[in-house]
PDB file of C-alpha atoms in Angstrom:
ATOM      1  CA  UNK A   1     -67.977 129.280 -15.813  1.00  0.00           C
ATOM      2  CA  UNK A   2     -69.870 131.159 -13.004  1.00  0.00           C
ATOM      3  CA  UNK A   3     -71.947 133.992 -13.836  1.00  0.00           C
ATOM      4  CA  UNK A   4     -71.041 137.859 -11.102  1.00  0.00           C
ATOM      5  CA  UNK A   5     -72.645 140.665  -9.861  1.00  0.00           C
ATOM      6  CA  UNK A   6     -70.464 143.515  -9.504  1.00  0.00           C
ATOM      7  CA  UNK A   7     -72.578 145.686  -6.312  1.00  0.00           C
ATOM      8  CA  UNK A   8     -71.846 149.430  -6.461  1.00  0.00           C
ATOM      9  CA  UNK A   9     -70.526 149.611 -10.137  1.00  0.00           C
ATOM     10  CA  UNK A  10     -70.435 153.084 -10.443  1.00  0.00           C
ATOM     11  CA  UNK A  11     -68.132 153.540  -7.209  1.00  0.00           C
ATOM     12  CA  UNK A  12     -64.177 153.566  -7.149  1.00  0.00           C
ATOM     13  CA  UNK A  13     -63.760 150.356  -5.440  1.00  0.00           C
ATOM     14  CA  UNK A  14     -66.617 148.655  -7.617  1.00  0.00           C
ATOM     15  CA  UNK A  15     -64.883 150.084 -10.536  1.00  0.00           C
ATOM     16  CA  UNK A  16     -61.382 148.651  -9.384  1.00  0.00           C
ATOM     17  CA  UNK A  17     -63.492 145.357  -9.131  1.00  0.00           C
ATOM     18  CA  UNK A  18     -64.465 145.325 -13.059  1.00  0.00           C
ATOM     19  CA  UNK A  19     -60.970 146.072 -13.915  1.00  0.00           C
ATOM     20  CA  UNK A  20     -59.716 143.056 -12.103  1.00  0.00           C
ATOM     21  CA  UNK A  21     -62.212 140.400 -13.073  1.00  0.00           C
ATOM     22  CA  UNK A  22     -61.113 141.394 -16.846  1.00  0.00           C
ATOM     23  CA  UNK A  23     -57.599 142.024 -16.628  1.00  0.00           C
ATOM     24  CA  UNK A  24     -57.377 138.508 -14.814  1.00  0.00           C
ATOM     25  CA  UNK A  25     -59.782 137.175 -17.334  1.00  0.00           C
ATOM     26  CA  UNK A  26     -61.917 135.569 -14.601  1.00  0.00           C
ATOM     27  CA  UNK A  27     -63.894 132.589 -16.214  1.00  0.00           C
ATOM     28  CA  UNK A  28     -66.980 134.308 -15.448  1.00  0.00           C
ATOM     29  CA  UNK A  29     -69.737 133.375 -18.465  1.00  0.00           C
ATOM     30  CA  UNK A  30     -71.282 136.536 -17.849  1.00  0.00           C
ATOM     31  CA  UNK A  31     -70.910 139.915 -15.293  1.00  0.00           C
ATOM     32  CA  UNK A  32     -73.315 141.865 -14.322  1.00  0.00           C
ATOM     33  CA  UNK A  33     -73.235 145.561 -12.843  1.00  0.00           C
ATOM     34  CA  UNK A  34     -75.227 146.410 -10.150  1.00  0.00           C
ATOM     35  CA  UNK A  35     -75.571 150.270  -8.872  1.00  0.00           C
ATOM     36  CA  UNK A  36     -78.714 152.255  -7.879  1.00  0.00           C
ATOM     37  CA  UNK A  37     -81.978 153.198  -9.395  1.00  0.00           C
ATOM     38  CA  UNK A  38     -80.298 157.042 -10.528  1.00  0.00           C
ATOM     39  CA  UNK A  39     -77.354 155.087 -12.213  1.00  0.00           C
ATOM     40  CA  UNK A  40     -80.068 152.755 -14.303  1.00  0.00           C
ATOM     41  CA  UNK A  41     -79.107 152.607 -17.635  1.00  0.00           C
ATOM     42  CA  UNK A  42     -75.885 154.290 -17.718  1.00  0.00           C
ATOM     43  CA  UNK A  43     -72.816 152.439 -18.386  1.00  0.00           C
ATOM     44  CA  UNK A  44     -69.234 151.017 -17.023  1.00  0.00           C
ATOM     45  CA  UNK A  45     -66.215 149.915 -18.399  1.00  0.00           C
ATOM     46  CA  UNK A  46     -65.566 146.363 -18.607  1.00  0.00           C
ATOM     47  CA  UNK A  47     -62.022 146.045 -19.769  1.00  0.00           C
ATOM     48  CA  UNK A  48     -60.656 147.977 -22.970  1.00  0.00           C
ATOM     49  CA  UNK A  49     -63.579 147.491 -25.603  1.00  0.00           C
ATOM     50  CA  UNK A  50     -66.305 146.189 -23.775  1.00  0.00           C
ATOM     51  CA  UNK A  51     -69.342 148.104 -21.715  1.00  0.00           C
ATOM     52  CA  UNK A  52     -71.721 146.885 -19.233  1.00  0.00           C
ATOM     53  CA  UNK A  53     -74.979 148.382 -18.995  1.00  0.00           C
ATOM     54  CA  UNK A  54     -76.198 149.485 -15.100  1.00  0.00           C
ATOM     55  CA  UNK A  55     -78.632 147.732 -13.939  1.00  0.00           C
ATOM     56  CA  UNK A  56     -80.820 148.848 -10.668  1.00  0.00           C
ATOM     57  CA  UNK A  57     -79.919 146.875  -7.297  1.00  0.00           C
ATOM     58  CA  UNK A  58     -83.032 147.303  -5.817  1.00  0.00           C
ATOM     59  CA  UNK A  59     -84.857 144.908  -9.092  1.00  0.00           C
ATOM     60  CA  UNK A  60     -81.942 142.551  -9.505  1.00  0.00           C
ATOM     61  CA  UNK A  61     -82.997 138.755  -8.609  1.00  0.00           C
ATOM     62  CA  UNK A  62     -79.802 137.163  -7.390  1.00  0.00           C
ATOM     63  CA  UNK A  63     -81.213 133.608  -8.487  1.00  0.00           C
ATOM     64  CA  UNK A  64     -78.808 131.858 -10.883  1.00  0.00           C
ATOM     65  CA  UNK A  65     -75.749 134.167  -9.858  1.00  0.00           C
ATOM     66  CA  UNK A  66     -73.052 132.575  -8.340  1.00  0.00           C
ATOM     67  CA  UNK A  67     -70.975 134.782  -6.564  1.00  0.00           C
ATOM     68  CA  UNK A  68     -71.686 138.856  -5.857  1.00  0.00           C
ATOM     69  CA  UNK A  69     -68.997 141.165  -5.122  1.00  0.00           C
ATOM     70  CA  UNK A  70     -70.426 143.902  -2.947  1.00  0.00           C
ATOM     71  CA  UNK A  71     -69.127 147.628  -2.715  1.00  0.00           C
ATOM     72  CA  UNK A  72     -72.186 150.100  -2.449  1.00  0.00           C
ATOM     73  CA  UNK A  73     -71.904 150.641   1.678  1.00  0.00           C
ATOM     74  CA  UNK A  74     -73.178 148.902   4.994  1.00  0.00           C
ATOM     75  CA  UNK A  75     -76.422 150.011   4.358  1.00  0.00           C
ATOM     76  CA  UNK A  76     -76.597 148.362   1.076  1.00  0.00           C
ATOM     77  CA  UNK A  77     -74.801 145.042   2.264  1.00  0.00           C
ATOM     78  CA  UNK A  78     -77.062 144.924   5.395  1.00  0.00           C
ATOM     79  CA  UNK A  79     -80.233 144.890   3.261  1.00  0.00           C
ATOM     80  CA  UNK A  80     -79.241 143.058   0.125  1.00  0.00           C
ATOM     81  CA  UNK A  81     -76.601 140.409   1.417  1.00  0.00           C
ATOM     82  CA  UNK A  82     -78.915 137.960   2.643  1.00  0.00           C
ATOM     83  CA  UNK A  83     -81.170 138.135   0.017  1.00  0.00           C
ATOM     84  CA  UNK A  84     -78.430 137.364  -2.449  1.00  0.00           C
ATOM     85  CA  UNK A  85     -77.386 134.563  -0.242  1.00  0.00           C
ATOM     86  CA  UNK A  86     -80.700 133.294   0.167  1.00  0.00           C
ATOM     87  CA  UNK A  87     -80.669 133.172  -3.726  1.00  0.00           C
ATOM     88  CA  UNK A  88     -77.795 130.729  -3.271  1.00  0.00           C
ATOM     89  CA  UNK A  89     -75.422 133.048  -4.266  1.00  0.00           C
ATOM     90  CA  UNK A  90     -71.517 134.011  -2.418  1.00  0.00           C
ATOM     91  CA  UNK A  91     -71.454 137.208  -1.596  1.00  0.00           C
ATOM     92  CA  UNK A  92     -67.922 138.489  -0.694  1.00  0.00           C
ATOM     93  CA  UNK A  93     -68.262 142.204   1.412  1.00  0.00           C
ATOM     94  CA  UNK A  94     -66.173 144.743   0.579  1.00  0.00           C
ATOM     95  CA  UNK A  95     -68.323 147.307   3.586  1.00  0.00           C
ATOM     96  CA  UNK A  96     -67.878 147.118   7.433  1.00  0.00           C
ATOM     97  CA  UNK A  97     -71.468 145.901   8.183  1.00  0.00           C
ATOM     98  CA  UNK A  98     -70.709 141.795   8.790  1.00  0.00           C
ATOM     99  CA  UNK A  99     -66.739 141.895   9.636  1.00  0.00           C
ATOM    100  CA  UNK A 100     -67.784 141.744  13.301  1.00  0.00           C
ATOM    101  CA  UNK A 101     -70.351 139.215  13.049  1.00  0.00           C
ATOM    102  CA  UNK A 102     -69.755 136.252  14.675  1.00  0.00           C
ATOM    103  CA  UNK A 103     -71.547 133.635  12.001  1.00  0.00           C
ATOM    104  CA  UNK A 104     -69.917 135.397   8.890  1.00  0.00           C
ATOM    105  CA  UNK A 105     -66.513 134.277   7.957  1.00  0.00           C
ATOM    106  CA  UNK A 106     -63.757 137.234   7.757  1.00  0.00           C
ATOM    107  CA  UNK A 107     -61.460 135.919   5.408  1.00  0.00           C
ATOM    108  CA  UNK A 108     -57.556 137.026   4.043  1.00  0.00           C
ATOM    109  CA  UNK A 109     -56.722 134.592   1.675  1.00  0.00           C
ATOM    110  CA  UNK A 110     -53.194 134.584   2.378  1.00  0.00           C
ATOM    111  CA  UNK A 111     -53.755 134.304   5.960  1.00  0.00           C
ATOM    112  CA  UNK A 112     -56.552 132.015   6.267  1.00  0.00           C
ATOM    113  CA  UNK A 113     -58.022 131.360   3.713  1.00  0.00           C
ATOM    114  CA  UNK A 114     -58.392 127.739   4.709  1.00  0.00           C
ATOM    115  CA  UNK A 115     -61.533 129.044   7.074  1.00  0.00           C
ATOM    116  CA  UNK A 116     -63.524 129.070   3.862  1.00  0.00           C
ATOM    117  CA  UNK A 117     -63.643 125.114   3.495  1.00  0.00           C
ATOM    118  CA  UNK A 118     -65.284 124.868   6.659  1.00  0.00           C
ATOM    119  CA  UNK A 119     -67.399 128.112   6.741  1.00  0.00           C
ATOM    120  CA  UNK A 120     -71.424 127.478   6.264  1.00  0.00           C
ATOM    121  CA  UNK A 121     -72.025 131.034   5.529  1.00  0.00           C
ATOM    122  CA  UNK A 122     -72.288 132.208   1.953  1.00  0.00           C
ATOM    123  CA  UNK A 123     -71.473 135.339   3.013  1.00  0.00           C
ATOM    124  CA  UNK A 124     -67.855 136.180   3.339  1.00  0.00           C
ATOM    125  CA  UNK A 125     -66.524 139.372   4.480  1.00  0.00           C
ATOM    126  CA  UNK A 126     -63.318 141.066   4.042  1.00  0.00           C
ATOM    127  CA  UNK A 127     -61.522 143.495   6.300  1.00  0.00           C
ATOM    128  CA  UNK A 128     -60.559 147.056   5.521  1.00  0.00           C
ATOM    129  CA  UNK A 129     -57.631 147.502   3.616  1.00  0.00           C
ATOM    130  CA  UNK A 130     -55.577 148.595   6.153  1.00  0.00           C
ATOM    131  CA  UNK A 131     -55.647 145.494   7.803  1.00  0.00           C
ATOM    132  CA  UNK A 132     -55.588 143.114   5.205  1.00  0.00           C
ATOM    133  CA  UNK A 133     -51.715 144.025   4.517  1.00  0.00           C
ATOM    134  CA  UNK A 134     -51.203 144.482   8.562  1.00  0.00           C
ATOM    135  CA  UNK A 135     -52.179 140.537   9.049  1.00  0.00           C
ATOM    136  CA  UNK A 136     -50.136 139.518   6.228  1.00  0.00           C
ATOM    137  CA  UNK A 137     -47.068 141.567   7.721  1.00  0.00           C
ATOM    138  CA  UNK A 138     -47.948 139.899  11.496  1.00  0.00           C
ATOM    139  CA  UNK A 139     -48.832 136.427  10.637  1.00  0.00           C
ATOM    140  CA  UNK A 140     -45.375 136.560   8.805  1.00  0.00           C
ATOM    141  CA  UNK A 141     -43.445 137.829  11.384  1.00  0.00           C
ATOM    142  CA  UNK A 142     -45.377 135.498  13.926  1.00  0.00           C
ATOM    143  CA  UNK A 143     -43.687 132.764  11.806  1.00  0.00           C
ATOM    144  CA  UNK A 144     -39.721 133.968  13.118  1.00  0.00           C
ATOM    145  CA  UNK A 145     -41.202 134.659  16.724  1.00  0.00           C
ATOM    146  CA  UNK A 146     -44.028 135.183  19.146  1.00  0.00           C
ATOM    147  CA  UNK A 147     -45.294 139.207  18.823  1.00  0.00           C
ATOM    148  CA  UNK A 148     -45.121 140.109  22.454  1.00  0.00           C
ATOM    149  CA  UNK A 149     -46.778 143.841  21.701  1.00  0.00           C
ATOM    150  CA  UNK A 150     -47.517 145.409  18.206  1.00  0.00           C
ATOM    151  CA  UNK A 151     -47.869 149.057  18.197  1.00  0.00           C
ATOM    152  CA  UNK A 152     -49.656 150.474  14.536  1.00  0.00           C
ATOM    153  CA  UNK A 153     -50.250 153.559  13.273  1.00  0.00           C
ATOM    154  CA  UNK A 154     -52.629 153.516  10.280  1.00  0.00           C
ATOM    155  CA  UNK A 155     -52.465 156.778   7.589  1.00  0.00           C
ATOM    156  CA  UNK A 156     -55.655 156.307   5.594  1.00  0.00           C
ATOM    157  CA  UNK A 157     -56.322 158.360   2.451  1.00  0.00           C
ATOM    158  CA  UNK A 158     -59.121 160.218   1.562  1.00  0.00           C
ATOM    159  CA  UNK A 159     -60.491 157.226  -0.949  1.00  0.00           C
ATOM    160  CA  UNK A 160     -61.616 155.650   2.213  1.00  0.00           C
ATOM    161  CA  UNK A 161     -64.521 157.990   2.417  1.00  0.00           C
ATOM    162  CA  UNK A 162     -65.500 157.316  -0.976  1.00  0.00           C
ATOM    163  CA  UNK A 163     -66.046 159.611  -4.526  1.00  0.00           C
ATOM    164  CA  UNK A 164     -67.524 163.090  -2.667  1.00  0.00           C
ATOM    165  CA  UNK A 165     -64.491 162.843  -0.385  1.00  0.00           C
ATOM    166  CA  UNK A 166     -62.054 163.015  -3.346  1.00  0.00           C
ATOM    167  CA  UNK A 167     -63.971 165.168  -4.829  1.00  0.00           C
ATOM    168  CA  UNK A 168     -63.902 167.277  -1.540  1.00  0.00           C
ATOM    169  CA  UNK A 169     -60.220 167.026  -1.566  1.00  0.00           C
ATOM    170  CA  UNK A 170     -59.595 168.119  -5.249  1.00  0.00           C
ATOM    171  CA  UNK A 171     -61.940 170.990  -4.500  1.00  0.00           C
ATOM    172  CA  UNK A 172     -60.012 172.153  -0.982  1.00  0.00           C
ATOM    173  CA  UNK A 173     -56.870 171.102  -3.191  1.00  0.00           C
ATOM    174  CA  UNK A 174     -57.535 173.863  -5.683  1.00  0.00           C
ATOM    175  CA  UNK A 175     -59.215 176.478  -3.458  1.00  0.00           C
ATOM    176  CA  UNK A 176     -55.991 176.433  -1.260  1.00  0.00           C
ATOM    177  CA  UNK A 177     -53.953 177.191  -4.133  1.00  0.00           C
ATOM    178  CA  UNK A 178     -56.187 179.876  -5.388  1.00  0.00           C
ATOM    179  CA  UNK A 179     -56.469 181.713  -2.221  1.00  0.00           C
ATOM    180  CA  UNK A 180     -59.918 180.631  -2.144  1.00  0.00           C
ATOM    181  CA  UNK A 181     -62.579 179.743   1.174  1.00  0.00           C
ATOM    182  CA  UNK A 182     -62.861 176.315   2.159  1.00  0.00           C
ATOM    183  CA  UNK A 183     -65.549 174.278   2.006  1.00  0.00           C
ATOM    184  CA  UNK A 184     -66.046 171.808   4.039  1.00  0.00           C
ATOM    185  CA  UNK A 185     -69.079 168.970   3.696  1.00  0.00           C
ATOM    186  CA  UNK A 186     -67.369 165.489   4.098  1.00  0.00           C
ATOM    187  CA  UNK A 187     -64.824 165.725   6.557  1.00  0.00           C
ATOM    188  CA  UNK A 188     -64.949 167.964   9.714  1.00  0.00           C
ATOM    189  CA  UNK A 189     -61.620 170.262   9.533  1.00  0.00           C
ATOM    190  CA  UNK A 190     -60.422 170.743   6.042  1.00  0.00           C
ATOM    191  CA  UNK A 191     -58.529 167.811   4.253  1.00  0.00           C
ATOM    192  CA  UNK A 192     -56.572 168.998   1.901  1.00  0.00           C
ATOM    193  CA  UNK A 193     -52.593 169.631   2.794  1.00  0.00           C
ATOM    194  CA  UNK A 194     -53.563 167.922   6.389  1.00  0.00           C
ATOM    195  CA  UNK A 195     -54.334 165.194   8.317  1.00  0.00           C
ATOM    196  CA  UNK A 196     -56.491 164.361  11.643  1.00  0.00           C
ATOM    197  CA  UNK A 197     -56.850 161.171  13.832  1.00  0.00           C
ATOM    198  CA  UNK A 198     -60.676 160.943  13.110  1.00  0.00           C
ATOM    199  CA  UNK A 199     -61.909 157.705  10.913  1.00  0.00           C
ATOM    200  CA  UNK A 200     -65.337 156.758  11.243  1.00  0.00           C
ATOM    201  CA  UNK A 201     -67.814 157.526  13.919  1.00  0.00           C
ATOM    202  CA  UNK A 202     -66.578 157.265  17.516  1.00  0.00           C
ATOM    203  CA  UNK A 203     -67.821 155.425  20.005  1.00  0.00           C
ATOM    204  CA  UNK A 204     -68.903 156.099  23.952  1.00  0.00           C
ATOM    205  CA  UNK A 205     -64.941 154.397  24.577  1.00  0.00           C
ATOM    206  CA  UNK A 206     -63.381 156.568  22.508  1.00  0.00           C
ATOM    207  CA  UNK A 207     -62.631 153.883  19.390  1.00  0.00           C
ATOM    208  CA  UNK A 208     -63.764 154.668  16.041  1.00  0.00           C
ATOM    209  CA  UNK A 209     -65.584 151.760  14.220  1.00  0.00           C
ATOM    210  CA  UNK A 210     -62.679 151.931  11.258  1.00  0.00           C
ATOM    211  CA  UNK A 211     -60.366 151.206  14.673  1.00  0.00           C
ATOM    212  CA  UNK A 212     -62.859 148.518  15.743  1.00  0.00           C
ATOM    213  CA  UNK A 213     -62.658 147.086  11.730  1.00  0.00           C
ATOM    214  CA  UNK A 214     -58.505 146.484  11.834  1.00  0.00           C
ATOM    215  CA  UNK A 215     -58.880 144.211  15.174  1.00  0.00           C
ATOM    216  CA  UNK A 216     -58.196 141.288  13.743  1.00  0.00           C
ATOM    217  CA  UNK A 217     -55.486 139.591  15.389  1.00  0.00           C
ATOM    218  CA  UNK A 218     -56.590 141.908  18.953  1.00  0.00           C
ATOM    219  CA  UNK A 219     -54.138 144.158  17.695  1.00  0.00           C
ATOM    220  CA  UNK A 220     -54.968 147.767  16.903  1.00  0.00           C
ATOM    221  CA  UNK A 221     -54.137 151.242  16.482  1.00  0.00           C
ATOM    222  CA  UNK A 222     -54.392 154.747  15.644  1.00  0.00           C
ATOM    223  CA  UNK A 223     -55.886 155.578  12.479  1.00  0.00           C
ATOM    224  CA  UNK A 224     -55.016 159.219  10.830  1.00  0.00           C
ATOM    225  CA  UNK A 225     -57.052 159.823   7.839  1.00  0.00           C
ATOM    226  CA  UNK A 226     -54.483 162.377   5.364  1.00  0.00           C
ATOM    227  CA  UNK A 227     -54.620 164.022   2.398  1.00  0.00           C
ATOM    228  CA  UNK A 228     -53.242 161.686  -0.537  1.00  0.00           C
ATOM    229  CA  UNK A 229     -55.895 160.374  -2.649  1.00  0.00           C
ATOM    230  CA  UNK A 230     -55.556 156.733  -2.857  1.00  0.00           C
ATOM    231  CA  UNK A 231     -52.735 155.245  -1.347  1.00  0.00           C
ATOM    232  CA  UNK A 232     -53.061 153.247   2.203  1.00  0.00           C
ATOM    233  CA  UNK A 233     -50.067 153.477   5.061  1.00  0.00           C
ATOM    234  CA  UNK A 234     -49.356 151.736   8.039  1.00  0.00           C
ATOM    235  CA  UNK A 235     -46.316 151.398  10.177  1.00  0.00           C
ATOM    236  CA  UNK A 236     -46.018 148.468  12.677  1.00  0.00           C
ATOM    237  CA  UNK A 237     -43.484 148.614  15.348  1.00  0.00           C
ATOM    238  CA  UNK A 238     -43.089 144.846  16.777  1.00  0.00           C
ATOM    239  CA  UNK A 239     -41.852 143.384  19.836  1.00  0.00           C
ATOM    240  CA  UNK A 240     -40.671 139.473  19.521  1.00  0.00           C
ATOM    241  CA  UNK A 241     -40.275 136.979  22.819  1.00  0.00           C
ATOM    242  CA  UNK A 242     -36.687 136.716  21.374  1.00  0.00           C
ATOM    243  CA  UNK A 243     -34.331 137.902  18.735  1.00  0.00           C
ATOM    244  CA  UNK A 244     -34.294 137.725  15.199  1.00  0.00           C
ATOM    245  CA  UNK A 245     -31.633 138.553  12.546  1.00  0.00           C
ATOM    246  CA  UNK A 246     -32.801 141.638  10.455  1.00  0.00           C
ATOM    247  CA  UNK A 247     -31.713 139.534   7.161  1.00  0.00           C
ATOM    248  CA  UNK A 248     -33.642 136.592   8.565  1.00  0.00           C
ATOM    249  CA  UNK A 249     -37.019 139.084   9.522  1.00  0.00           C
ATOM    250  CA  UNK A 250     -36.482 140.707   5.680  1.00  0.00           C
ATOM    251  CA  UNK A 251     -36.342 137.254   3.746  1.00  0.00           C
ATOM    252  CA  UNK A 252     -39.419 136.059   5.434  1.00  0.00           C
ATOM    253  CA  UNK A 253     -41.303 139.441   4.228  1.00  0.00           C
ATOM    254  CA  UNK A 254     -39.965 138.592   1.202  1.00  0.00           C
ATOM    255  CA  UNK A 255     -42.184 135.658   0.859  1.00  0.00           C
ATOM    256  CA  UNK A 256     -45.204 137.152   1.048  1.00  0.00           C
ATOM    257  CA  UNK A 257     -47.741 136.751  -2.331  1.00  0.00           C
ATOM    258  CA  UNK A 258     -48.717 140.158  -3.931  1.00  0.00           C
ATOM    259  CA  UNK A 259     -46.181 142.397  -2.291  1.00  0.00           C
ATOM    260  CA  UNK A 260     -42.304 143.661  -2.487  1.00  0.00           C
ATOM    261  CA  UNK A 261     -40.329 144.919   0.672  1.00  0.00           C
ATOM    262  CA  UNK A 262     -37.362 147.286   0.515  1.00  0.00           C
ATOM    263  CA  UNK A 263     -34.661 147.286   3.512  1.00  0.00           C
ATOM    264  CA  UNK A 264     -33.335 150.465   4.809  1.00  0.00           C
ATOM    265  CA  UNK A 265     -29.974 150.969   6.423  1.00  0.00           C
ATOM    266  CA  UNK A 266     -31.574 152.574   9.829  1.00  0.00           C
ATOM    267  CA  UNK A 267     -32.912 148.504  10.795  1.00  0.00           C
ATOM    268  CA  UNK A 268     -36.701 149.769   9.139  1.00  0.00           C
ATOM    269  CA  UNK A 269     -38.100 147.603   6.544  1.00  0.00           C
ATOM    270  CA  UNK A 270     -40.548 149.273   4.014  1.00  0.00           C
ATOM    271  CA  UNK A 271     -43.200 146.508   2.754  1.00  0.00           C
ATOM    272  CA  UNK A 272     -45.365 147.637  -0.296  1.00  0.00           C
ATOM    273  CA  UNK A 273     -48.453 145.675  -1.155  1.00  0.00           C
ATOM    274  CA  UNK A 274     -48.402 144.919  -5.382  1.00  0.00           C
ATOM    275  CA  UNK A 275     -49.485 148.014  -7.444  1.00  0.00           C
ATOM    276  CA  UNK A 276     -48.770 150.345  -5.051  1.00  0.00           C
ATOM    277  CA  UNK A 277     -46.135 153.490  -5.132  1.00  0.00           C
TER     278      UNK A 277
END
């Protein structure tokens, strides 16, 4: 039995985090949320009956915790990280700050998640969640054939940005309806009923960081932030050294853990990550 920190409690993806240690009854002996000073004291849901009390990040001492699930921002991960780690504890990043470092193991399970026998780092990071599902889609078609060229088009939703950004979006949401003015704080054309091919912060290339972030496999493309709330697109268009049976491509997605593919009559093949509509 291990004991967890959950980092950034209060936030969506935190949340999402609680829900899944309990609902997978993780043998965890005890979990502890972590959030900031202003969220002290107030509390979470921990499954269906039980609450766990915020306690501040900034006063936490990581000693005796084994593993820390972080989800409060690069900011947050660049100053606390290490200090869990140097607690002995394995932190596993949920933000952007250590996916490009070169001593800190970026890790899909499904892909490789042998790296993490041989990894000295106790901190692991993950990539975004648009390319998580993009590497499991590639390393399985890699399998049939060598990609030649990948061309991907990410659609990111508005969850990306984190709480205000929904909360922007409902806001917009209703305002358009109403016949209202539109606001506009997070995002720098409105959001709602659009989308714009602006993630991140760009760089003096031209690349946003969130393009930077889905690199993985030196394979990248365009990513469109749009209006839904929650749900994560991306369409791959793949070119193999030689040719593959459609039937033969679609039982091979089929294979993949935590996911569900659907073949459509025009030669696409929809493949939908588990719990997803």
């Amino acid at each position: 039995m291990v004991k967890v920190a959950v980092v950034g409690a209060t936030g969506a993806v935190g949340r999402e985090m609680l829900k899944t240690l309990s609902e997978r009854n993780f043998p965890a002996k005890q979990v502890v949320a972590l959030a900031s000073e202003q969220s002290s004291g107030k509390q979470v849901s921990f499954g269906e009956e039980k609450l766990l009390t915020i306690q501040p990040l900034t006063h936490y001492d990581f000693h005796g915790t084994d593993i820390a699930l972080f989800s409060a921002g690069s900011q947050r991960s660049k100053e606390f990280a290490p200090k869990a780690a140097a607690a002995g504890c394995y932190v596993v990043d949920n933000s952007s700050y250590f996916r490009m470092h070169q001593d800190v193991t970026l890790i899909v399970p499904e892909v490789n998640g042998n790296n993490l026998q041989s990894t000295q780092s106790k901190i692991i990071a993950n990539p975004n969640c648009v390319a998580i599902p993009l590497v499991m889609v590639l390393k399985a078609l890699e399998s049939l054939a060598s990609i030649e060229r990948a061309v991907v088009s990410t659609y990111q939703s508005v969850s990306g940005k984190g709480r205000k950004a929904m909360d922007e979006l409902f806001r917009q949401t209703k305002a358009v309806m109403v016949g209202d003015a539109i606001a506009k704080e997070e995002f720098p054309k409105q959001i709602a009923f659009n989308l714009f091919p602006h993630i991140d912060t760009f760089r003096e290339d031209g690349i946003t960081f969130e393009e930077i972030g889905a690199i993985l496999s030196r394979r990248y493309g365009v990513p469109v932030r749009f209006e839904n709330e929650a749900l994560k697109k991306c369409k791959i268009r793949a070119s193999f050294s030689g040719t593959e049976p459609l039937d033969h491509v679609a039982s091979v997605l089929s294979a993949i853990r935590n996911g569900s593919f659907e073949q459509i009559t025009d030669g696409t093949i929809v493949f939908t990550g588990e719990g997803c509509n």
